[in-house]
Tab-separated table of C-alpha atoms in Angstrom:
chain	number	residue	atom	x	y	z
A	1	UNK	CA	130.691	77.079	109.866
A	2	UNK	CA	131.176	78.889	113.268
A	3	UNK	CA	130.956	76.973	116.554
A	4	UNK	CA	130.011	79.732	119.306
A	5	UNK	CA	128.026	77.908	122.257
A	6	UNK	CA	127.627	73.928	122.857
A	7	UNK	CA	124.378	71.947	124.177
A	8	UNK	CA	125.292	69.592	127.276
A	9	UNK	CA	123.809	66.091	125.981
A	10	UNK	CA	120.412	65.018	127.281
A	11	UNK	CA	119.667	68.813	128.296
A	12	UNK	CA	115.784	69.654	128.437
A	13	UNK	CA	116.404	72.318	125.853
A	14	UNK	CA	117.923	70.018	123.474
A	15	UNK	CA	115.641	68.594	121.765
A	16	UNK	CA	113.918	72.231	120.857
A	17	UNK	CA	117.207	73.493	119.560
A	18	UNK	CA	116.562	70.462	117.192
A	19	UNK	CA	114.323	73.039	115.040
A	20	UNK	CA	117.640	75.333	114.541
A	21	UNK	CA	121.657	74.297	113.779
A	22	UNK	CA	123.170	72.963	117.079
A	23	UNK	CA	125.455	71.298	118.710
A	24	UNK	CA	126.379	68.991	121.531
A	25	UNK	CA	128.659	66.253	123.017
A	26	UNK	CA	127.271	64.458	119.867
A	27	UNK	CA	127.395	66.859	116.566
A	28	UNK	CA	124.942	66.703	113.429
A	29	UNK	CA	124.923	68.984	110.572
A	30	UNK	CA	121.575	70.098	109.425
A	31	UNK	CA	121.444	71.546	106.064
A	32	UNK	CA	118.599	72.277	103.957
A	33	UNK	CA	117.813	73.340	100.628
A	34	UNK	CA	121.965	72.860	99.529
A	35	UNK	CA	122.678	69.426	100.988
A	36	UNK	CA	124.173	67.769	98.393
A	37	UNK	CA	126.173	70.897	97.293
A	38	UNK	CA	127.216	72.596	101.403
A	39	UNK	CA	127.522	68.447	102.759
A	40	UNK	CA	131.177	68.130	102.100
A	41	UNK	CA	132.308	71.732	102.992
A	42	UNK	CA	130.397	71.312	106.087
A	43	UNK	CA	132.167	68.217	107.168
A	44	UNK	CA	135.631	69.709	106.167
A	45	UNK	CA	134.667	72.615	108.657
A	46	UNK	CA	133.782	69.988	111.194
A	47	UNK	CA	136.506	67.664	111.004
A	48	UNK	CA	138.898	71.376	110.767
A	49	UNK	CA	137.452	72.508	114.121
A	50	UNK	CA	137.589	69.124	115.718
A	51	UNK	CA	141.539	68.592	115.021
A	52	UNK	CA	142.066	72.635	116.113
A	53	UNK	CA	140.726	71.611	119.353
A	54	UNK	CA	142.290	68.001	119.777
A	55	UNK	CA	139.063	66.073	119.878
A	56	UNK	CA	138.292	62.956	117.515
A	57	UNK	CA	135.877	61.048	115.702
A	58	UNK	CA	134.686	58.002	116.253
A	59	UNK	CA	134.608	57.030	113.336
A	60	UNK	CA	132.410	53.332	113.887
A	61	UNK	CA	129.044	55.672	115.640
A	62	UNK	CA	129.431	58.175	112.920
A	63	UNK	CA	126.417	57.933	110.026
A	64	UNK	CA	123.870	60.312	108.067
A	65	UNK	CA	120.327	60.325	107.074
A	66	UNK	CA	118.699	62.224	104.919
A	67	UNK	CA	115.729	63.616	105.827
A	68	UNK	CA	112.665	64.129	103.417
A	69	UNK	CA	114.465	62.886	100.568
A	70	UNK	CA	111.855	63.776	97.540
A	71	UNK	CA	110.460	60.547	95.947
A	72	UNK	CA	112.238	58.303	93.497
A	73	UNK	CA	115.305	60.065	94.767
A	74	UNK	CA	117.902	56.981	95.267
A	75	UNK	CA	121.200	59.303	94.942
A	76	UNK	CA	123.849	57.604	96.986
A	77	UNK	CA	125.764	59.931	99.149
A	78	UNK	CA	130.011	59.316	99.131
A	79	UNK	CA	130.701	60.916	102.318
A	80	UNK	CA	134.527	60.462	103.561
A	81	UNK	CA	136.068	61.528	106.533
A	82	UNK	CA	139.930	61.725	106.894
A	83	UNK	CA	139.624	58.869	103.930
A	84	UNK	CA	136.932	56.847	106.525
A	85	UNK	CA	133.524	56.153	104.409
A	86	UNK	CA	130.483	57.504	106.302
A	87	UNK	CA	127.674	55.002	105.798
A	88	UNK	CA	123.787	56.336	105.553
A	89	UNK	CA	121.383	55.084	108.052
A	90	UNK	CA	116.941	55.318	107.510
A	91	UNK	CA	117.468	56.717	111.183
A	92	UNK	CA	119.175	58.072	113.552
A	93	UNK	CA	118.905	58.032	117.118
A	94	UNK	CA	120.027	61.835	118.639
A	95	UNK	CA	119.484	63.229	122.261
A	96	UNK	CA	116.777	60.236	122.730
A	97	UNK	CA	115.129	61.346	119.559
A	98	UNK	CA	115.075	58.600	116.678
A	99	UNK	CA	115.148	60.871	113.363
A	100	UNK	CA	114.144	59.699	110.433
A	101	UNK	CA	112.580	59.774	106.677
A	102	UNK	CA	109.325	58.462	107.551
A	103	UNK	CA	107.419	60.681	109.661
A	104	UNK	CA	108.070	60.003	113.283
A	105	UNK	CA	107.569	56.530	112.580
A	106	UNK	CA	110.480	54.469	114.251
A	107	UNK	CA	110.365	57.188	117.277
A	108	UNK	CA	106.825	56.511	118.157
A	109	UNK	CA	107.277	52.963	117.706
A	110	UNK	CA	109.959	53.220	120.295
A	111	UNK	CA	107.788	55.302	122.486
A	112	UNK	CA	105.034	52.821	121.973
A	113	UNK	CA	106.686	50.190	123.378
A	114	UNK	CA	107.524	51.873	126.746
A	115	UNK	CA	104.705	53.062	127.175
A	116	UNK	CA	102.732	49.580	126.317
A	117	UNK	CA	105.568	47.697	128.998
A	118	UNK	CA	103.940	51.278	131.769
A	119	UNK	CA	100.242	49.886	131.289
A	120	UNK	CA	101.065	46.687	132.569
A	121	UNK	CA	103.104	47.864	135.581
A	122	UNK	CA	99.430	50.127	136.123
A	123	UNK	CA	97.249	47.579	135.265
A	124	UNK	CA	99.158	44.783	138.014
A	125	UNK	CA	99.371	47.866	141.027
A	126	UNK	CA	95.500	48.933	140.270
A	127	UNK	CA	94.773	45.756	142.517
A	128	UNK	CA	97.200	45.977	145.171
A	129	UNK	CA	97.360	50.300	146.277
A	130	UNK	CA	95.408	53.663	145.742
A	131	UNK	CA	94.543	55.732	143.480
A	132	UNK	CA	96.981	58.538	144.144
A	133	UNK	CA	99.559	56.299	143.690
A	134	UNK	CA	98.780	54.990	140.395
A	135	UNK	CA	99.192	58.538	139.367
A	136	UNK	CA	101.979	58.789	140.794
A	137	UNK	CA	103.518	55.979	138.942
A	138	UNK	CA	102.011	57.613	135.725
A	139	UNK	CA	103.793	60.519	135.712
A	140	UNK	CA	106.976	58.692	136.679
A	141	UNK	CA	106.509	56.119	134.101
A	142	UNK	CA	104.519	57.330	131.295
A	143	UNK	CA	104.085	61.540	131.131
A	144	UNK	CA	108.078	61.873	131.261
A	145	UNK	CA	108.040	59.506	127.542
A	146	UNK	CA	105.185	61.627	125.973
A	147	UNK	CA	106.488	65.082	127.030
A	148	UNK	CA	109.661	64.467	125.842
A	149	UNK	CA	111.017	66.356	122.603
A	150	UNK	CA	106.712	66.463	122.012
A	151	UNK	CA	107.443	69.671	120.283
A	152	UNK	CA	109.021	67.381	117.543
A	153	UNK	CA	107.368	64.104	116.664
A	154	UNK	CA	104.084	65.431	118.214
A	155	UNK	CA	103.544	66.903	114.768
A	156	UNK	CA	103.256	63.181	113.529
A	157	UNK	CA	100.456	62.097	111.138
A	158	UNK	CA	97.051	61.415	113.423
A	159	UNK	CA	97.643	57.259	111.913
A	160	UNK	CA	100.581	57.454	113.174
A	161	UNK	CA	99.873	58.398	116.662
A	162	UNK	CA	97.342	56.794	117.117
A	163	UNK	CA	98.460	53.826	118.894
A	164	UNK	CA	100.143	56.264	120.884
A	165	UNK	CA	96.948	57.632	121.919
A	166	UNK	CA	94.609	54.431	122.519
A	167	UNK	CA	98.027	53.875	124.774
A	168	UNK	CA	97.661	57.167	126.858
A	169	UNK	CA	93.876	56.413	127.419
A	170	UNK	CA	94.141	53.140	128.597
A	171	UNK	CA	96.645	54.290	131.137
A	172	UNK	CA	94.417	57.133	131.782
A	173	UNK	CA	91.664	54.967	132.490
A	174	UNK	CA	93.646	52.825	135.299
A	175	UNK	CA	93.400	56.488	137.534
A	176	UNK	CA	89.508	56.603	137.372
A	177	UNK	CA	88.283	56.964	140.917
A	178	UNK	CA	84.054	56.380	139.713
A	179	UNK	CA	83.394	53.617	137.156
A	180	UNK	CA	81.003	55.950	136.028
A	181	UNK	CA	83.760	58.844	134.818
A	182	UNK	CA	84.202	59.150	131.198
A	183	UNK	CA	87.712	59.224	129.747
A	184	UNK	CA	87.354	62.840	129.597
A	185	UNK	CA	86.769	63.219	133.182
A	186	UNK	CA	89.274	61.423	134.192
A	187	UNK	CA	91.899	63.645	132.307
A	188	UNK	CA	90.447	66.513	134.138
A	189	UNK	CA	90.482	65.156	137.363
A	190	UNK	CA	93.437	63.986	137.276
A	191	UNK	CA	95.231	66.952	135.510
A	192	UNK	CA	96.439	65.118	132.593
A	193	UNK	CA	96.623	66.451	128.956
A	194	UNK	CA	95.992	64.431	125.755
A	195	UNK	CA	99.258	63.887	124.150
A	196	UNK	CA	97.899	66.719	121.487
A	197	UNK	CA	97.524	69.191	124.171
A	198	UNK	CA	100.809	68.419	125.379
A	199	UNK	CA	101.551	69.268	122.127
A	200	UNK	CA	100.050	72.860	121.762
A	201	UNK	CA	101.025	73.532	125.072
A	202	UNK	CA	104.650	72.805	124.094
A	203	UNK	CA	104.600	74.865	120.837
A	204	UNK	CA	102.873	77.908	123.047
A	205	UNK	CA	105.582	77.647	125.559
A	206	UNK	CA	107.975	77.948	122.849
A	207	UNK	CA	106.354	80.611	120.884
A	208	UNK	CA	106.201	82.419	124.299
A	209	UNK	CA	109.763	81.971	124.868
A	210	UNK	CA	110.970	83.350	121.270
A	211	UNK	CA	108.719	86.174	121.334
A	212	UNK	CA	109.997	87.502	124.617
A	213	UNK	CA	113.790	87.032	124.635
């Protein structure tokens, strides 16, 4: 395995270099089709290039996960390191991205939870200042959370994001300026997008990007 460029951790175009093999301050080893065979060469290449450049492990945040394990799969993994047993982990959390084997699951959960603690900030402040700063507050609070690595977990089953969503419109409907506007309104007047559109616009955005560089 050759290293030839490095990610700086918490970068903006981390998370979409998630899709491909990469690296960072933090390393992870994606591999596909060949896990169980590649798994140990791979981490002989990586421990190699680590001790060529005098860098170390530590050795107590290191785990794995496997991702999409096939069902009724319950093969145990003996991954060693320098004679250090690796232990396996249902997720992992990487660049402020929880991976895991069930679907987005533990990540939106996390995000759910902001997001829930965001509505009551808006839903106190709606009684005490304007409307243009409740907005304000929403895209400090709230649009940074769903925009976030969307490119990812926005692919989610629609059960699973739901909560998600009901989330996003009752936030949404703290910035309503007529008690007459209907949710949709108010995502148009206050230039908002669904977290689905956030979604497309994300995968158009990156579509555009590959297809012109």
């Amino acid at each position: 395995m050759s290293i030839t460029c490095r990610v700086p951790q918490g970068s903006v175009i981390g998370p979409v270099l998630f899709n491909t093999t990469m690296f960072a301050d933090d390393i992870i080893v994606v591999s596909v089709r060949t896990l169980r065979r590649k798994v140990k060469d791979e981490i002989k290449n990586i421990d190699y290039w680590i001790s060529a450049n005098k860098l170390s492990i530590n050795y107590n945040k290191t785990s794995y996960t496997i991702l999409n394990r096939p069902k009724g799969d319950t093969a145990i993994f003996n991954i060693s390191i320098n004679s250090h047993q690796i232990c396996e982990k249902n997720d992992i959390k990487y660049l402020g991205i929880i991976l895991d084997n069930k679907h987005w699951k533990p990540h939106i959960a996390k995000l759910t939870t902001q997001i829930s603690k965001s509505c009551g900030i808006l839903s106190k402040l709606r009684h005490y200042t304007t409307q243009p700063v409740l907005k304000a507050v929403y895209n400090a609070l709230i649009h940074p959370y769903l925009n976030y690595a969307v490119l990812n977990w926005g692919r989610a089953s629609k059960t699973t994001i739901q909560p998600l969503e009901n989330l996003q419109n009752k936030a949404v409907k703290f910035l309503k300026t007529s008690n007459k506007a209907t949710l949709d309104e108010i995502y148009i007047q206050n230039n908002i997008l669904t977290i689905n559109n956030l979604f497309k616009m994300s995968a158009g955005t990156f579509m555009h990007s590959y297809e012109n560089n």
